Tab-separated table of C-alpha atoms in Angstrom:
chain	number	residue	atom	x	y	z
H	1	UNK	CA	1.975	-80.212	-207.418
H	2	UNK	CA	-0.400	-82.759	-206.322
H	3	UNK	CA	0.376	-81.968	-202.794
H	4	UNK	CA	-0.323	-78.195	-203.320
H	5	UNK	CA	-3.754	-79.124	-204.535
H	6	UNK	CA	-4.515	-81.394	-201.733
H	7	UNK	CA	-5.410	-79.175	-198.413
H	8	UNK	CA	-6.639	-82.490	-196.467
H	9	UNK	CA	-3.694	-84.089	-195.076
H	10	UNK	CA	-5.827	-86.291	-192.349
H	11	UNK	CA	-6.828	-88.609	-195.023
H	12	UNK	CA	-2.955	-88.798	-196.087
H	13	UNK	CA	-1.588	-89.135	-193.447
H	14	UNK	CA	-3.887	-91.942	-191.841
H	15	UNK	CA	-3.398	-93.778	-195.249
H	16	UNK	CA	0.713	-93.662	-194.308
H	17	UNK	CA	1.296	-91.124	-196.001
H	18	UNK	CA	-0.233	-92.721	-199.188
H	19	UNK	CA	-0.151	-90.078	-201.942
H	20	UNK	CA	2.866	-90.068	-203.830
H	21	UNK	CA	4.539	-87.832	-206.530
H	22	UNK	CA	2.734	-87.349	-209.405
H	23	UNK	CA	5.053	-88.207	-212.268
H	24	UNK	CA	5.980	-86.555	-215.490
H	25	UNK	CA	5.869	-89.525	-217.832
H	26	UNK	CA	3.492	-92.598	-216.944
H	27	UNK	CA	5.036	-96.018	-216.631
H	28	UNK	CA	4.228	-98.374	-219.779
H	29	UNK	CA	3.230	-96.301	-222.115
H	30	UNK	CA	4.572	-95.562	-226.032
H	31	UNK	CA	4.430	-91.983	-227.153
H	32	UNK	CA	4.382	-92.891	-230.222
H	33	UNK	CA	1.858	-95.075	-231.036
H	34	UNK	CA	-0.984	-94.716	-232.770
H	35	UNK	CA	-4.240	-94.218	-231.371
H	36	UNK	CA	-7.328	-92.068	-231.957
H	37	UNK	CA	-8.495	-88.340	-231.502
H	38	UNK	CA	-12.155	-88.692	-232.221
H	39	UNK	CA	-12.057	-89.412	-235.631
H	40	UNK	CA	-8.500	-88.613	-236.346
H	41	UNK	CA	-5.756	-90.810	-236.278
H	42	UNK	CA	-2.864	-89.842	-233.660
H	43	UNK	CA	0.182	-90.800	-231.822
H	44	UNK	CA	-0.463	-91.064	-228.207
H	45	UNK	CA	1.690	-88.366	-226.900
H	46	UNK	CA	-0.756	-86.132	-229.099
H	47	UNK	CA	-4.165	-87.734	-228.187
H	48	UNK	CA	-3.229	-86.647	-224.355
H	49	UNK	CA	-1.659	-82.817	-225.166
H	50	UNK	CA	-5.030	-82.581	-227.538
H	51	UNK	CA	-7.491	-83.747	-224.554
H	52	UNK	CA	-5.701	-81.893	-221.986
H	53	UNK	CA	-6.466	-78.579	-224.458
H	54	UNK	CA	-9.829	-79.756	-224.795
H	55	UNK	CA	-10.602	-79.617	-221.254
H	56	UNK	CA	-9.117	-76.306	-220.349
H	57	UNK	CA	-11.202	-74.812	-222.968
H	58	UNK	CA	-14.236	-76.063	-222.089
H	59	UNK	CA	-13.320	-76.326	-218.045
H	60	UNK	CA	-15.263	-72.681	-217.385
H	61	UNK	CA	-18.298	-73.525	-219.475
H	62	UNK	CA	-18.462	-77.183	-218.778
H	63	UNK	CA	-21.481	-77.558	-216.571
H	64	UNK	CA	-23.896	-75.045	-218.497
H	65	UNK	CA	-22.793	-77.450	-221.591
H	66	UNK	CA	-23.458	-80.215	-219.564
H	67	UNK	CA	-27.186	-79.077	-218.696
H	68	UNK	CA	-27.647	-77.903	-222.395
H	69	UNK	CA	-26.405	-80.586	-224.285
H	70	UNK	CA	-28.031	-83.297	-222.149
H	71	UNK	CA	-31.538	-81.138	-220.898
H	72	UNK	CA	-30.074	-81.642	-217.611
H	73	UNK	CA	-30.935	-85.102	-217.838
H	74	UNK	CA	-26.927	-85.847	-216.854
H	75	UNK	CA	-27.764	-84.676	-213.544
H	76	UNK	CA	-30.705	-87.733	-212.698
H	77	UNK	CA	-27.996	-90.138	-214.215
H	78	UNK	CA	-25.367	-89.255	-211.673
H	79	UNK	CA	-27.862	-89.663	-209.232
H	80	UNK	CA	-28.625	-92.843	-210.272
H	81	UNK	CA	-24.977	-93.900	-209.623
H	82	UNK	CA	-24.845	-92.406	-206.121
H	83	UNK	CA	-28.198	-94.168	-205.175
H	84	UNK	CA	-26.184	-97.179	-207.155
H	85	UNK	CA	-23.142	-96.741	-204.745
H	86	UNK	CA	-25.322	-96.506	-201.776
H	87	UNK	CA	-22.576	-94.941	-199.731
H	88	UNK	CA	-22.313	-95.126	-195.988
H	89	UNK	CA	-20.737	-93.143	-193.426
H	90	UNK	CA	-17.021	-93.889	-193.415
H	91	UNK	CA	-16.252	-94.164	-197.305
H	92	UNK	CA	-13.164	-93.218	-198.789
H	93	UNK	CA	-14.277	-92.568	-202.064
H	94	UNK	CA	-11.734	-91.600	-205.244
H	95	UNK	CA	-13.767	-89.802	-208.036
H	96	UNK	CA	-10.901	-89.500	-210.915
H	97	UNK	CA	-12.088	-87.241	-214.103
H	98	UNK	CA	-14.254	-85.519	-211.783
H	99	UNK	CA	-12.581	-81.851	-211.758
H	100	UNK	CA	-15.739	-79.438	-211.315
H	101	UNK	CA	-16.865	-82.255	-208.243
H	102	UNK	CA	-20.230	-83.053	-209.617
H	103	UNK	CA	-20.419	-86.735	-208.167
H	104	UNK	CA	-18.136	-85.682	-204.911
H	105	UNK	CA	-20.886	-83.351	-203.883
H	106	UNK	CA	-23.464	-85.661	-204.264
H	107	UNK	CA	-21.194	-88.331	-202.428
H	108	UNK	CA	-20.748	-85.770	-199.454
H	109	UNK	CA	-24.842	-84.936	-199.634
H	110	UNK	CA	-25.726	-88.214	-199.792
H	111	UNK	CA	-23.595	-89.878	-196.690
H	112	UNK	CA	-24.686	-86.457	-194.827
H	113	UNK	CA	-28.559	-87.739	-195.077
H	114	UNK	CA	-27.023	-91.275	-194.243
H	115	UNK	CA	-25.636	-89.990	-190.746
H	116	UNK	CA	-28.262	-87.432	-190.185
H	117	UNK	CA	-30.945	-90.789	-190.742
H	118	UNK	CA	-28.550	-92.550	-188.373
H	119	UNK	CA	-28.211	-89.901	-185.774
H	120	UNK	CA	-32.541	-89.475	-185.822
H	121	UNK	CA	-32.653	-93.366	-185.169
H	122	UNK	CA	-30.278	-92.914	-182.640
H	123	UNK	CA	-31.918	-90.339	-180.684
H	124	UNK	CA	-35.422	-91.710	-180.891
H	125	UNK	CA	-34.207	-94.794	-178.718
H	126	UNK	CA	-33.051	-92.577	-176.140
H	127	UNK	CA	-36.580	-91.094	-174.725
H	128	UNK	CA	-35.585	-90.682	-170.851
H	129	UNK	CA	-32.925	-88.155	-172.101
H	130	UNK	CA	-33.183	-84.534	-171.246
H	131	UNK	CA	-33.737	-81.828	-173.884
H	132	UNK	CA	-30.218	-80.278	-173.086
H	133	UNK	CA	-28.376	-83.932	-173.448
H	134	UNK	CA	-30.533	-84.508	-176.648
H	135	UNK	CA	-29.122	-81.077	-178.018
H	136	UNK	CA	-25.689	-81.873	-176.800
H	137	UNK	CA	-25.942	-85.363	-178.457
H	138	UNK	CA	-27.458	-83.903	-181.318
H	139	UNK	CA	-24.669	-81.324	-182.103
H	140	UNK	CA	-21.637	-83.508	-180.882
H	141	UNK	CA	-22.862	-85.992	-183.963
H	142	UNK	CA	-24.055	-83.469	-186.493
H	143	UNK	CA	-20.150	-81.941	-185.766
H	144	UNK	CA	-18.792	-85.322	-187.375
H	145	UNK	CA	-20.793	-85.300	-190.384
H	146	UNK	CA	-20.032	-86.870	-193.103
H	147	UNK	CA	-19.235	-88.979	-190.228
H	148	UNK	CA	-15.812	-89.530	-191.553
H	149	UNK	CA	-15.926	-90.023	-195.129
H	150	UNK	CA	-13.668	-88.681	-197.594
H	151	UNK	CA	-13.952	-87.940	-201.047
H	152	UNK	CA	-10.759	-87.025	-202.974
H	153	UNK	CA	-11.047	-85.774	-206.515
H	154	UNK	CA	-8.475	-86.798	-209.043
H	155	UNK	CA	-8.396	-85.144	-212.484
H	156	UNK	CA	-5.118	-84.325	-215.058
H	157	UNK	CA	-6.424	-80.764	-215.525
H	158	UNK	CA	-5.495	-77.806	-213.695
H	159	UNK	CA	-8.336	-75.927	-215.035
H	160	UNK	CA	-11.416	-78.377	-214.639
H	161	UNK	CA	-9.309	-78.885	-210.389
H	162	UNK	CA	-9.747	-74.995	-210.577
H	163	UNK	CA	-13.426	-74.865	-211.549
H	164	UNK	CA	-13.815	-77.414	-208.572
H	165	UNK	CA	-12.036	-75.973	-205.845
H	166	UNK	CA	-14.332	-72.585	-206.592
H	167	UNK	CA	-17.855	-74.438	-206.436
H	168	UNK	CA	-16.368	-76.285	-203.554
H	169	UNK	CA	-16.005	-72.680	-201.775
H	170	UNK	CA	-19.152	-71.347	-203.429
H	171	UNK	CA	-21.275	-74.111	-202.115
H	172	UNK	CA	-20.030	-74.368	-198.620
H	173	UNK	CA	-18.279	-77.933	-199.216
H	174	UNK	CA	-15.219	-78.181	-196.978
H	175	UNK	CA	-14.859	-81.227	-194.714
H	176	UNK	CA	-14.370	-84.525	-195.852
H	177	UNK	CA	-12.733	-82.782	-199.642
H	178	UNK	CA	-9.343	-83.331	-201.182
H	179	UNK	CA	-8.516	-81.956	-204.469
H	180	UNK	CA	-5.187	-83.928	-206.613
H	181	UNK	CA	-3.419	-83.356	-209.775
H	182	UNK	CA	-3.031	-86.996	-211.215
H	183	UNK	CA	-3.347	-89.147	-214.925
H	184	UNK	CA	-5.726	-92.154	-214.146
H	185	UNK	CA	-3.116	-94.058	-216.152
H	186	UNK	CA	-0.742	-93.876	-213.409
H	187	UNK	CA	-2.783	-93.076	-209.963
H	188	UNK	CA	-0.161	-91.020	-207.352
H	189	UNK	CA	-1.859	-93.654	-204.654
H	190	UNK	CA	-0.865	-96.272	-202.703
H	191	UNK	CA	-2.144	-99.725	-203.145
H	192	UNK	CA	-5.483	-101.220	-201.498
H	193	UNK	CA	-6.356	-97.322	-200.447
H	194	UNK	CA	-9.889	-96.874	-201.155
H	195	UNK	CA	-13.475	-98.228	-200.730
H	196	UNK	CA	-14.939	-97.022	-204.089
H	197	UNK	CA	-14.072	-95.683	-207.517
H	198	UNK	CA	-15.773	-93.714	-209.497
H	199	UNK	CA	-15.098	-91.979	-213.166
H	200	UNK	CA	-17.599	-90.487	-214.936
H	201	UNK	CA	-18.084	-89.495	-218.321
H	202	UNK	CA	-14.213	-89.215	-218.045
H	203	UNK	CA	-12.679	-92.557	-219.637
H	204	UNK	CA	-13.633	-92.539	-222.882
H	205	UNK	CA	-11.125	-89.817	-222.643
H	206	UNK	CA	-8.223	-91.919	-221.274
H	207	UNK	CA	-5.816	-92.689	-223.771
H	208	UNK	CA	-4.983	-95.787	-221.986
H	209	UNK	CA	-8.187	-97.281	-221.118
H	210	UNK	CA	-6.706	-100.683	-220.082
H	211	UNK	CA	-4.061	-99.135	-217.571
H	212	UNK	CA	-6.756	-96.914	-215.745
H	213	UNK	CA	-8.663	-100.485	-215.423
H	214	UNK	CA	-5.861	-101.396	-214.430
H	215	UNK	CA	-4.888	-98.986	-211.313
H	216	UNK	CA	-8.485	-98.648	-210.405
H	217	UNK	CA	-7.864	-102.200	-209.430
H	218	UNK	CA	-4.697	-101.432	-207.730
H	219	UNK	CA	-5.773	-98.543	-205.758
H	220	UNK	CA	-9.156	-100.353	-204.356
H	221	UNK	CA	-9.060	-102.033	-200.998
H	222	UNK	CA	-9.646	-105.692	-201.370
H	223	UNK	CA	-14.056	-105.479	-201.586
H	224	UNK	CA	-14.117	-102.345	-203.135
H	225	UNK	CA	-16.235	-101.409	-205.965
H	226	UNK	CA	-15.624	-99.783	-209.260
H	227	UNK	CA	-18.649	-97.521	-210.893
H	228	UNK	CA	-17.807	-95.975	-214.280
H	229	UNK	CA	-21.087	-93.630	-215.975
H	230	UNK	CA	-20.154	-93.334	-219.725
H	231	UNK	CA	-22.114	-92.846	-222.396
H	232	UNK	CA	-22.458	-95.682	-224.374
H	233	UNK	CA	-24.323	-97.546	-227.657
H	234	UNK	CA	-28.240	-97.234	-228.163
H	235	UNK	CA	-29.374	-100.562	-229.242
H	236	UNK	CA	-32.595	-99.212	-230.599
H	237	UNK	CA	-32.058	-98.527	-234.913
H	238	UNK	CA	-34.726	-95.765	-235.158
H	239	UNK	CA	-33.470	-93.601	-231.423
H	240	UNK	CA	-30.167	-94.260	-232.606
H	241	UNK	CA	-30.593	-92.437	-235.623
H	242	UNK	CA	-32.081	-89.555	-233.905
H	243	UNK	CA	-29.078	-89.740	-231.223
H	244	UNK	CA	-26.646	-89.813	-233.779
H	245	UNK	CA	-28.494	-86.159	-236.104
H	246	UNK	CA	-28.890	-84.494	-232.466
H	247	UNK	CA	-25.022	-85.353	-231.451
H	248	UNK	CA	-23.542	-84.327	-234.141
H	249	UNK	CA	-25.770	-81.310	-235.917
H	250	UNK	CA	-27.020	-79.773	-232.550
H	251	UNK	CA	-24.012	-80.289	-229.706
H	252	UNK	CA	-21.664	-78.437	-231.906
H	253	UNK	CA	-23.683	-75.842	-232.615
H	254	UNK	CA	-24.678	-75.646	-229.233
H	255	UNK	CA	-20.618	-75.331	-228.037
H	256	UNK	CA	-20.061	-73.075	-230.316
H	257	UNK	CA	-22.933	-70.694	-229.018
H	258	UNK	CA	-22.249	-71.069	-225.139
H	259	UNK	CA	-19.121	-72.125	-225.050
H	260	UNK	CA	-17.322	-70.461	-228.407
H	261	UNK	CA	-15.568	-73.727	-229.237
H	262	UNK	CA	-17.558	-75.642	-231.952
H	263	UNK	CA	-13.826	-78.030	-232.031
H	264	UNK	CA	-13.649	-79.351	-228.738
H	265	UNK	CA	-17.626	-80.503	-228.723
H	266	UNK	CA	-17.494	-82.131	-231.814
H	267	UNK	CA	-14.406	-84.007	-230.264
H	268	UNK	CA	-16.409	-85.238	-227.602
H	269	UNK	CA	-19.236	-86.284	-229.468
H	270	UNK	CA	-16.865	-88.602	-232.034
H	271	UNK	CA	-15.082	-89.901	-228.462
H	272	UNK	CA	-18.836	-91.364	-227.559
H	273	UNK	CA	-19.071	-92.935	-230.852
H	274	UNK	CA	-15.417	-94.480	-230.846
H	275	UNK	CA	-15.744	-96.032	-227.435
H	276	UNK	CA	-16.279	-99.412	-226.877
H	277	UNK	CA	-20.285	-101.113	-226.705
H	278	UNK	CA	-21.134	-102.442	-223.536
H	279	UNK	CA	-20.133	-105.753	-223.838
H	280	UNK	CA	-17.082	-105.155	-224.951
H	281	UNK	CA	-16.164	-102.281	-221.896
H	282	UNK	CA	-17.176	-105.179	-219.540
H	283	UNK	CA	-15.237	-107.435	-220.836
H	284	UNK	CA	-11.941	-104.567	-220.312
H	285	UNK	CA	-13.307	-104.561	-216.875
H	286	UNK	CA	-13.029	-108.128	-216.086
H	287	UNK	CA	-9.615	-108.309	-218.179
H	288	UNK	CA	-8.446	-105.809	-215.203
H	289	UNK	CA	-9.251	-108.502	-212.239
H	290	UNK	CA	-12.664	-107.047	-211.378
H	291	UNK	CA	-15.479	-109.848	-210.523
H	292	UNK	CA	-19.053	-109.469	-210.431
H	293	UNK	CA	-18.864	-107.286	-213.314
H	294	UNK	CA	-22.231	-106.092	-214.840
H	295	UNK	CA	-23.574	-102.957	-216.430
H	296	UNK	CA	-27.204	-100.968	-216.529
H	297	UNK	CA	-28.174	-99.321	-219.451
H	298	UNK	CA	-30.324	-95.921	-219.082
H	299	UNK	CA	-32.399	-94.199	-221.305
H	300	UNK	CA	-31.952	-96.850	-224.013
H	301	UNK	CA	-28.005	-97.319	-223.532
H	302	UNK	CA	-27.224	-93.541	-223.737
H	303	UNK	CA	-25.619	-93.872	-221.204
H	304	UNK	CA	-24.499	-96.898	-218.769
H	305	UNK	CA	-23.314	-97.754	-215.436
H	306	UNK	CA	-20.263	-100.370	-214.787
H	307	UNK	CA	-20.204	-101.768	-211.499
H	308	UNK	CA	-17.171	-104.409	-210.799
H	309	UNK	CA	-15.790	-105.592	-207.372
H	310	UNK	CA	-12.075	-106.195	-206.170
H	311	UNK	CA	-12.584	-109.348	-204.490
């Protein structure tokens, strides 16, 4: 199945033929213990069927909710974490979580203005050239662009892949794009594969946050870097009142009126509150074998940004 979904083999098969099967049941893990479904107390095996229904419902509507529920505020923090990443031409980015391709497009934008920066540079030092070998130059380069990064998204569910794949077509994104079924508990990659990591707003969903830590690690090329975005604690008493009568009067309400599903929004609004503070995430991170681990809080710890290196 992961194959199927994957219609850029170069990256593949450079890596050595690097993606393997995804599997059925994911290594180290007991169905039956207990664990948490927003405020609900679950086995395992259930927390996963429940989130995987959760995103299928929601998959269609998810970025109108997205722009309602945050004032499309969500949109300046994921550009925050590409100008954070500071990608360059020649990344091999995984994005797990990231099914409708929200930060892959920016990653593929981004490196584009990178190599289109480069490519201006490189043709003002070359004065005594003719207009037609300027041109030439000129559309040789642009015909590499994103100058040979890749960007392969990663997410459990079919449906948010789906949702992807169309605003991939919609928007003209082709080149440089691979699409996989996968659990970030159990990556279907190869070991030391990839420059950078990214999950966002995805891993407060994981049911095992420790073993996606854990192959994040595993799947980075020694020097690669690990971003998470997740919503996160506000330290401030008097905002985090406020945060806490908008989240849970208003985001329901609002699910229910877009997106017909008051259930699934008032799931994710208990998942912010039941994962971990900052400190405490960072600490996960290090626990996994990531150095240089440290973490920027925006708009008062709404939200925050984990950076960690494989070194």
């Amino acid at each position: 199945a992961a194959a199927a979904l994957c219609p850029c083999r170069l990256l593949f098969a450079r890596c050595g033929g690097a993606l393997r099967p995804l599997c059925g049941s994911v290594r180290g893990l007991a169905a039956g213990q207990d664990t948490h479904f927003g405020f609900q107390t679950v086995t395992e095996a259930e927390r996963r069927e429940k989130i995987y229904q959760v995103f299928e419902n929601v998959a269609k509507k998810y970025d109108v909710m997205n722009d309602s529920m945050s004032l499309g505020i969500h949109r300046v923090w994921k550009d925050i974490l590409m100008h954070k990443m500071n990608p360059s031409p020649g990344t091999l980015l995984l994005d797990v979580a990231g099914g409708t391709g929200d930060i892959a497009f920016r990653f593929l934008n981004y490196v584009r203005s990178v190599r289109e920066r480069q490519l201006q540079q490189k043709l003002k030092h070359h004065q005594s050239l003719s207009w037609q070998e300027i041109s030439e130059s000129y559309k040789e380069d642009k015909s590499e662009s994103p100058g040979d990064s890749q960007v392969v998204v990663c997410d459990i569910n079919k449906e948010m892949l789906k949702v992807g794949k169309q605003k991939a077509q919609h928007l003209g994104y082709s080149k440089g794009l691979s699409w996989v079924l996968g659990n970030a508990e159990e990556l279907p990659f190869d070991d030391d594969m990839f420059d950078v990591y990214t999950i966002a707003f995805g891993i407060r969903n994981v049911t095992r946050i420790d073993l996606a830590l854990q192959e994040a690690y595993r799947v980075l090329k020694p020097g690669g870097r690990f971003l998470c975005l997740e919503f996160s604690h506000v330290s401030n008493p008097v905002l985090s009142r406020l945060y806490d009568l908008y989240s849970f009067q208003v985001i329901p309400v609002l699910g229910e009126v877009i997106a017909g599903d008051w259930k699934s929004y008032q799931y994710l609004v208990e998942s912010i509150r039941r994962f971990p503070p900052q400190e405490e995430f960072k600490a996960m991170i290090e626990d996994a074998g990531f150095l240089k681990v440290d973490y920027q809080n925006l708009n008062f710890g709404i939200v925050a940004i984990h950076s960690g290196f494989k070194l």
